[in-house]
Amino acid sequence: MKECVLVTGGAGYIGSHTAVELVEAGMDVVLADNLTNSDMQAVEGVRRITGREVPFERVDCCDRAALGGVFARHRFGSVIHFAASKAVGESVCEPMKYYRNNLLSLMNVVDLMREHGRRNIVFSSSCTVYGEPDSLPVTERAPRKPATSPYGNTKQISEDILRDAIAAYGDLRGIALRYFNPIGAHPSALIGELPRGVPQNLVPYVTQTAAGVRECLSVFGDDYPTPDGSNIRDYIDVVDLARAHVVAIRRMIEGRNKADYEIFNIGTGRGVSVLELVRRFEQANNLKINHKIAPRRAGDIVAIWADPTLANTELGWRAERSLDETLRATWAWERHLRGI
Ligand code: UD1
């Protein structure tokens, strides 16, 4: 029988790209999303790209009864749990929203998986769990640092919930993927990131500046101890990232996992500064981005990039798209959105 995967947060940025890759890998998917920070446009995009009437359930994962209905109606064996709030700044102002959304939803998913005998879970974690790393590139063995935001704390606590539930009950297995900085869009330009309001993340701000929606990009700090003074991150293409979920699911279905709970960094292994990213975007798309140097943003870490060796060797996954391809795809998506 075909494997079926429940994708919570399936109308979101990473969820929608992952749904496409799952279908293209021959699996069925069920998308679940409460649409508070996402849009049916992404679900339609998934349907258009795959040519399939992918089922969608509008449900809040914090509503256990409603989510239980999804488990009762669909025969998936695995879950990829994306549904969560993810704005660092907002989490500082509204911590209870973040603890409730991010933790309750995961606990409901875990409880329902056990009740319904569904075994495999992939959890979307973040490199934020490493804080400011002591050495670079950062491996999965690096210590987790005290979280600097409620959002970051929910990722750490969620990893712990999963680790403990898997160890205690013996009827689940899971893989936590620690994403670095996901960017880009599907090459069809039918799905991509859909930020609401003023973008908080770098690349959507860059593309909106290029489109004339924003006047000027602020580069938050050029006096960091890095070669050009701006922060360094590991920008991972969202399609590459989506494929990491496919291999993680397959690994568990085929029983190739080495432990019931595993953790992998999902990044390129390449550190790129903010100023470099802006320059590369300009070159790749042959345009200019109006930008200025602004003060540092509170809470930003200086530099982080992944050592993805474990994912490369164990999962047989690696980032394939070049930064230029990714930056062209992201601009194609912005143009598609704006009709330019
Ligand atoms: C943060 C979180 C990450 C989370 C992600 C999703 C941390 C350390 N990282 O990533 O876990 O998954 O948000 O929202 O908490 N920048 C500018 N100008 C802008 C916007 C950003 O210069 O207008 C710079 C930032 O200072 C940073 C880099 O661009 O150096 C990337 O920022 P951003 O895209 O917001 O991602 P992170 O903060 O790295």
Coordinates of C-alpha atoms and ligand atoms in Angstrom, one line a residue:
M1 CA 0.0 0.0 0.0
K2 CA 1.1 3.5 -0.7
E3 CA 2.5 5.4 2.2
C4 CA 0.4 8.3 3.3
V5 CA 1.8 11.2 5.4
L6 CA -0.1 13.8 7.4
V7 CA 1.5 17.2 7.0
T8 CA 0.5 19.6 9.7
G9 CA 1.1 23.2 8.7
G10 CA 0.7 21.9 5.2
A11 CA -0.4 25.2 3.8
G12 CA 2.7 26.9 5.2
Y13 CA 5.9 27.7 3.4
I14 CA 8.0 24.6 4.2
G15 CA 4.9 22.4 4.6
S16 CA 3.6 23.1 1.0
H17 CA 7.0 22.4 -0.6
T18 CA 7.4 19.2 1.4
A19 CA 3.9 18.1 0.3
V20 CA 5.0 18.4 -3.3
E21 CA 8.2 16.4 -2.8
L22 CA 6.3 13.7 -1.0
V23 CA 3.8 13.3 -3.8
E24 CA 6.6 13.4 -6.4
A25 CA 8.3 10.6 -4.4
G26 CA 5.2 8.5 -4.8
M27 CA 3.5 9.0 -1.4
D28 CA 0.0 10.3 -0.6
V29 CA -0.4 13.3 1.7
V30 CA -3.1 14.9 3.8
L31 CA -2.6 18.6 4.5
A32 CA -3.8 20.0 7.8
D33 CA -3.6 23.7 8.7
N34 CA -5.6 26.3 10.7
L35 CA -4.7 29.0 8.1
T36 CA -3.8 31.6 10.7
N37 CA -0.5 32.3 9.1
S38 CA -0.9 30.6 5.8
D39 CA -3.2 30.6 2.8
M40 CA -5.3 28.3 0.6
Q41 CA -3.2 29.6 -2.3
A42 CA -0.4 27.3 -1.2
V43 CA -2.8 24.3 -1.1
E44 CA -3.9 25.2 -4.6
G45 CA -0.3 25.5 -5.7
V46 CA 0.4 22.0 -4.4
R47 CA -2.6 20.7 -6.3
R48 CA -1.5 22.4 -9.5
I49 CA 2.1 21.3 -9.3
T50 CA 1.3 17.7 -8.5
G51 CA -1.9 17.4 -10.6
R52 CA -3.6 15.8 -7.6
E53 CA -6.6 16.7 -5.6
V54 CA -4.6 16.6 -2.4
P55 CA -6.9 16.5 0.6
F56 CA -6.9 19.5 2.9
E57 CA -8.3 19.7 6.5
R58 CA -8.8 23.1 8.1
V59 CA -7.9 22.2 11.7
D60 CA -6.0 23.7 14.6
C61 CA -3.7 21.1 16.1
C62 CA -4.3 22.6 19.5
D63 CA -7.9 21.4 19.2
R64 CA -7.4 17.8 20.1
A65 CA -11.0 16.7 19.3
A66 CA -10.8 18.3 15.8
L67 CA -7.3 16.9 15.1
G68 CA -8.6 13.5 16.4
G69 CA -11.2 13.7 13.6
V70 CA -8.4 14.0 11.0
F71 CA -6.7 10.9 12.5
A72 CA -10.0 9.0 12.3
R73 CA -10.7 10.0 8.7
H74 CA -7.4 9.3 7.1
R75 CA -5.1 6.3 7.1
F76 CA -1.6 7.9 7.2
G77 CA 1.2 6.0 8.9
S78 CA 3.5 9.0 9.4
V79 CA 3.2 12.6 10.4
I80 CA 5.4 15.6 9.6
H81 CA 4.7 18.2 12.2
F82 CA 5.3 21.7 10.9
A83 CA 2.4 23.6 12.4
A84 CA 3.8 26.2 14.8
S85 CA 4.3 29.9 15.3
K86 CA 7.7 31.1 14.2
A87 CA 8.3 34.8 14.6
V88 CA 11.1 35.3 17.1
G89 CA 10.1 38.9 18.0
E90 CA 6.4 38.2 18.4
S91 CA 7.3 35.3 20.7
V92 CA 9.0 37.7 23.1
C93 CA 5.8 39.9 23.3
E94 CA 3.3 37.0 23.3
P95 CA 5.1 34.1 25.0
M96 CA 1.9 32.3 26.0
K97 CA 0.7 32.1 22.4
Y98 CA 4.0 30.5 21.5
Y99 CA 4.0 28.0 24.4
R100 CA 0.4 27.1 23.8
N101 CA 0.5 26.8 20.0
N102 CA 3.9 25.1 19.7
L103 CA 3.7 22.7 22.7
L104 CA 0.1 21.8 22.9
S105 CA -0.1 21.0 19.2
L106 CA 2.9 18.7 19.4
M107 CA 1.5 17.0 22.5
N108 CA -1.8 16.4 20.8
V109 CA 0.0 15.0 17.7
V110 CA 2.0 12.6 19.8
D111 CA -1.0 11.5 21.9
L112 CA -3.1 10.9 18.8
M113 CA -0.4 9.0 17.0
R114 CA -0.2 6.6 19.9
E115 CA -4.0 6.3 20.2
H116 CA -4.3 5.6 16.5
G117 CA -1.2 3.4 16.1
R118 CA 0.7 5.7 13.8
R119 CA 4.4 5.3 14.2
N120 CA 6.7 7.8 12.5
I121 CA 7.1 11.5 13.2
V122 CA 9.3 14.1 11.6
F123 CA 9.6 17.3 13.7
S124 CA 10.7 20.7 12.3
S125 CA 13.3 22.0 14.7
S126 CA 15.7 24.8 14.2
C127 CA 19.4 25.7 14.4
T128 CA 18.1 28.3 17.0
V129 CA 18.6 25.5 19.6
Y130 CA 22.4 26.0 19.3
G131 CA 22.3 29.7 20.2
E132 CA 25.7 31.3 19.6
P133 CA 27.8 28.2 18.9
D134 CA 31.3 27.8 20.4
S135 CA 32.7 26.5 17.2
L136 CA 31.8 26.5 13.5
P137 CA 30.5 24.7 11.5
V138 CA 28.1 23.4 14.1
T139 CA 27.5 19.7 14.4
E140 CA 24.5 17.9 16.1
R141 CA 26.9 17.1 19.1
A142 CA 27.2 20.8 19.9
P143 CA 25.5 21.7 23.2
R144 CA 22.2 23.4 23.1
K145 CA 22.4 26.9 24.6
P146 CA 19.8 28.6 26.8
A147 CA 17.1 29.9 24.4
T148 CA 17.1 33.6 23.8
S149 CA 13.4 33.8 22.9
P150 CA 10.2 31.9 23.8
Y151 CA 10.1 30.7 20.2
G152 CA 13.6 29.1 20.5
N153 CA 12.6 27.7 23.9
T154 CA 9.6 26.0 22.3
K155 CA 11.9 24.2 19.8
Q156 CA 14.1 23.0 22.6
I157 CA 11.2 21.8 24.7
S158 CA 9.5 20.2 21.7
E159 CA 12.7 18.2 21.0
D160 CA 12.7 17.1 24.6
I161 CA 9.0 16.1 24.6
L162 CA 9.6 14.0 21.5
R163 CA 12.8 12.4 22.9
D164 CA 11.1 11.5 26.2
A165 CA 7.9 10.2 24.6
I166 CA 9.8 8.0 22.2
A167 CA 12.0 6.7 25.0
A168 CA 9.1 6.0 27.3
Y169 CA 6.4 4.4 25.2
G170 CA 8.3 2.3 22.6
D171 CA 5.6 2.7 20.0
L172 CA 6.9 5.8 18.2
R173 CA 10.0 6.8 16.3
G174 CA 11.0 10.2 15.3
I175 CA 13.5 12.4 13.5
A176 CA 14.0 16.0 14.4
L177 CA 15.4 18.1 11.6
R178 CA 17.2 21.2 12.6
Y179 CA 16.8 23.7 9.8
F180 CA 19.2 26.5 9.2
N181 CA 17.7 29.4 7.2
P182 CA 15.2 28.2 4.6
I183 CA 14.8 30.4 1.6
G184 CA 13.7 30.2 -2.1
A185 CA 10.7 28.9 -3.8
H186 CA 9.5 26.1 -6.0
P187 CA 10.9 26.3 -9.6
S188 CA 7.3 26.5 -10.9
A189 CA 6.8 29.8 -9.0
L190 CA 3.4 28.4 -7.9
I191 CA 4.4 28.2 -4.2
G192 CA 6.8 30.1 -2.1
E193 CA 7.0 32.1 1.1
L194 CA 3.9 34.3 1.8
P195 CA 4.9 36.6 4.7
R196 CA 2.0 38.6 6.2
G197 CA 2.7 42.3 6.7
V198 CA 6.3 43.6 6.9
P199 CA 8.6 40.6 6.5
Q200 CA 10.8 39.8 9.5
N201 CA 13.2 37.6 7.6
L202 CA 15.9 38.7 5.3
V203 CA 15.1 37.2 1.9
P204 CA 11.4 38.2 1.7
Y205 CA 12.5 41.7 2.7
V206 CA 15.0 41.6 -0.2
T207 CA 12.5 40.4 -2.8
Q208 CA 9.9 42.9 -1.6
T209 CA 12.5 45.7 -1.9
A210 CA 13.3 44.5 -5.4
A211 CA 9.6 44.6 -6.3
G212 CA 9.3 48.1 -4.9
V213 CA 6.9 47.1 -2.1
R214 CA 9.6 48.2 0.5
E215 CA 11.7 51.3 0.0
C216 CA 15.0 50.2 1.5
L217 CA 16.4 47.1 3.1
S218 CA 18.1 47.6 6.5
V219 CA 21.1 45.5 7.0
F220 CA 21.2 44.9 10.7
G221 CA 24.8 45.7 11.7
D222 CA 28.1 45.8 9.8
D223 CA 30.3 45.8 12.9
Y224 CA 30.1 42.1 13.8
P225 CA 33.4 40.2 14.1
T226 CA 32.9 38.6 10.6
P227 CA 34.9 39.4 7.4
D228 CA 32.5 42.1 6.1
G229 CA 31.0 42.9 9.5
S230 CA 27.5 41.5 8.8
N231 CA 25.9 38.3 10.3
I232 CA 26.6 34.9 8.7
R233 CA 23.9 32.3 8.1
D234 CA 23.5 29.0 6.2
Y235 CA 20.7 29.6 3.7
I236 CA 19.1 26.4 2.6
D237 CA 16.9 26.0 -0.4
V238 CA 13.3 25.2 0.6
V239 CA 13.1 22.4 -2.1
D240 CA 16.3 20.8 -0.8
L241 CA 14.9 21.1 2.7
A242 CA 11.6 19.6 1.6
R243 CA 13.5 16.6 0.2
A244 CA 15.2 16.0 3.5
H245 CA 11.7 15.2 4.9
V246 CA 11.1 12.7 2.2
V247 CA 14.3 10.8 3.1
A248 CA 13.6 11.0 6.8
I249 CA 10.2 9.5 6.3
R250 CA 11.6 6.7 4.1
R251 CA 14.3 6.0 6.6
M252 CA 11.7 5.2 9.3
I253 CA 9.3 3.3 7.0
E254 CA 12.1 1.1 5.9
G255 CA 13.5 0.7 9.4
R256 CA 16.9 2.1 8.5
N257 CA 17.0 4.5 11.5
K258 CA 19.9 3.8 13.9
A259 CA 17.9 4.9 17.0
D260 CA 14.2 5.5 17.7
Y261 CA 14.9 9.2 18.0
E262 CA 17.4 10.9 15.7
I263 CA 18.5 14.5 15.0
F264 CA 20.0 15.9 11.8
N265 CA 21.2 19.3 10.8
I266 CA 19.7 20.4 7.5
G267 CA 21.9 23.0 6.0
T268 CA 24.4 23.5 3.1
G269 CA 27.5 23.8 5.1
R270 CA 28.2 27.2 3.6
G271 CA 28.1 30.4 5.6
V272 CA 26.9 33.5 3.7
S273 CA 26.9 37.0 5.1
V274 CA 24.0 39.4 4.9
L275 CA 25.9 41.7 2.6
E276 CA 27.1 38.8 0.4
L277 CA 23.5 37.5 0.1
V278 CA 22.3 40.9 -1.1
R279 CA 25.1 41.1 -3.6
R280 CA 24.5 37.6 -4.9
F281 CA 20.8 38.4 -5.2
E282 CA 21.6 41.5 -7.3
Q283 CA 24.0 39.5 -9.5
A284 CA 21.8 36.5 -10.0
N285 CA 18.8 38.6 -11.0
N286 CA 20.6 41.5 -12.6
L287 CA 19.1 44.3 -10.5
K288 CA 19.9 46.6 -7.6
I289 CA 18.6 46.4 -4.0
N290 CA 18.3 49.7 -2.2
H291 CA 19.9 49.0 1.1
K292 CA 21.5 50.8 4.1
I293 CA 23.4 49.8 7.2
A294 CA 21.2 49.9 10.3
P295 CA 21.9 49.2 14.0
R296 CA 22.2 45.6 15.1
R297 CA 18.9 43.7 15.7
A298 CA 18.5 42.6 19.3
G299 CA 18.9 38.9 19.8
D300 CA 20.8 38.2 16.5
I301 CA 23.6 35.7 16.8
V302 CA 26.9 36.6 15.0
A303 CA 27.4 33.6 12.8
I304 CA 26.1 30.1 12.4
W305 CA 26.3 27.5 9.6
A306 CA 25.8 23.8 9.6
D307 CA 28.1 20.8 9.5
P308 CA 25.6 18.7 7.4
T309 CA 27.9 15.6 7.4
L310 CA 25.6 13.4 9.4
A311 CA 22.6 14.1 7.1
N312 CA 24.9 13.6 4.0
T313 CA 26.2 10.2 5.2
E314 CA 23.3 8.8 7.2
L315 CA 20.3 10.2 5.3
G316 CA 22.1 10.2 2.0
W317 CA 20.7 13.8 1.6
R318 CA 22.6 16.8 0.5
A319 CA 21.7 20.4 -0.5
E320 CA 21.8 20.4 -4.3
R321 CA 20.6 23.8 -5.5
S322 CA 23.2 26.6 -5.9
L323 CA 22.6 29.8 -4.1
D324 CA 22.2 31.6 -7.4
E325 CA 19.4 29.2 -8.6
T326 CA 17.7 29.6 -5.2
L327 CA 17.9 33.4 -5.5
R328 CA 16.5 33.4 -9.0
A329 CA 13.6 31.1 -7.9
T330 CA 12.8 33.4 -5.0
W331 CA 12.7 36.4 -7.3
A332 CA 10.5 34.5 -9.9
W333 CA 8.1 33.8 -7.0
E334 CA 7.9 37.4 -5.9
R335 CA 7.3 38.5 -9.5
H336 CA 4.6 35.9 -9.9
L337 CA 2.9 37.1 -6.7
R338 CA 3.0 40.8 -7.8
G339 CA 2.2 40.1 -11.4
I340 CA 5.4 41.8 -12.6
Ligands
UD1_1 C1 15.4 33.3 12.9 C2 15.7 32.3 13.9 C3 15.4 30.9 13.3 C4 14.0 30.9 12.8 C5 13.8 32.0 11.8 C6 12.4 32.0 11.3 C7 17.3 32.7 15.6 C8 18.8 32.7 15.9 N1 17.0 32.3 14.4 O1 16.5 33.2 11.9 O2 15.5 30.0 14.3 O3 13.7 29.7 12.3 O4 14.2 33.2 12.3 O5 11.7 33.2 11.4 O6 16.5 32.9 16.4 N2 18.4 40.8 8.4 C9 18.7 42.0 8.0 N3 17.6 42.8 7.6 C10 16.3 42.4 7.6 C11 16.1 41.0 8.1 C12 17.1 40.3 8.5 O7 19.8 42.5 8.0 O8 15.4 43.1 7.2 C13 19.5 39.9 8.9 C14 19.4 39.5 10.3 O9 20.0 40.4 11.2 C15 20.2 38.1 10.2 C16 20.0 37.6 8.8 O10 19.5 38.7 8.1 O11 21.6 38.4 10.4 C17 18.9 36.5 8.7 O12 17.8 37.0 9.4 P1 16.4 36.2 9.4 O13 16.0 35.9 8.0 O14 15.4 37.0 10.2 O15 16.7 34.8 10.1 P2 17.4 34.4 11.5 O16 17.3 35.5 12.4 O17 18.7 33.9 11.2

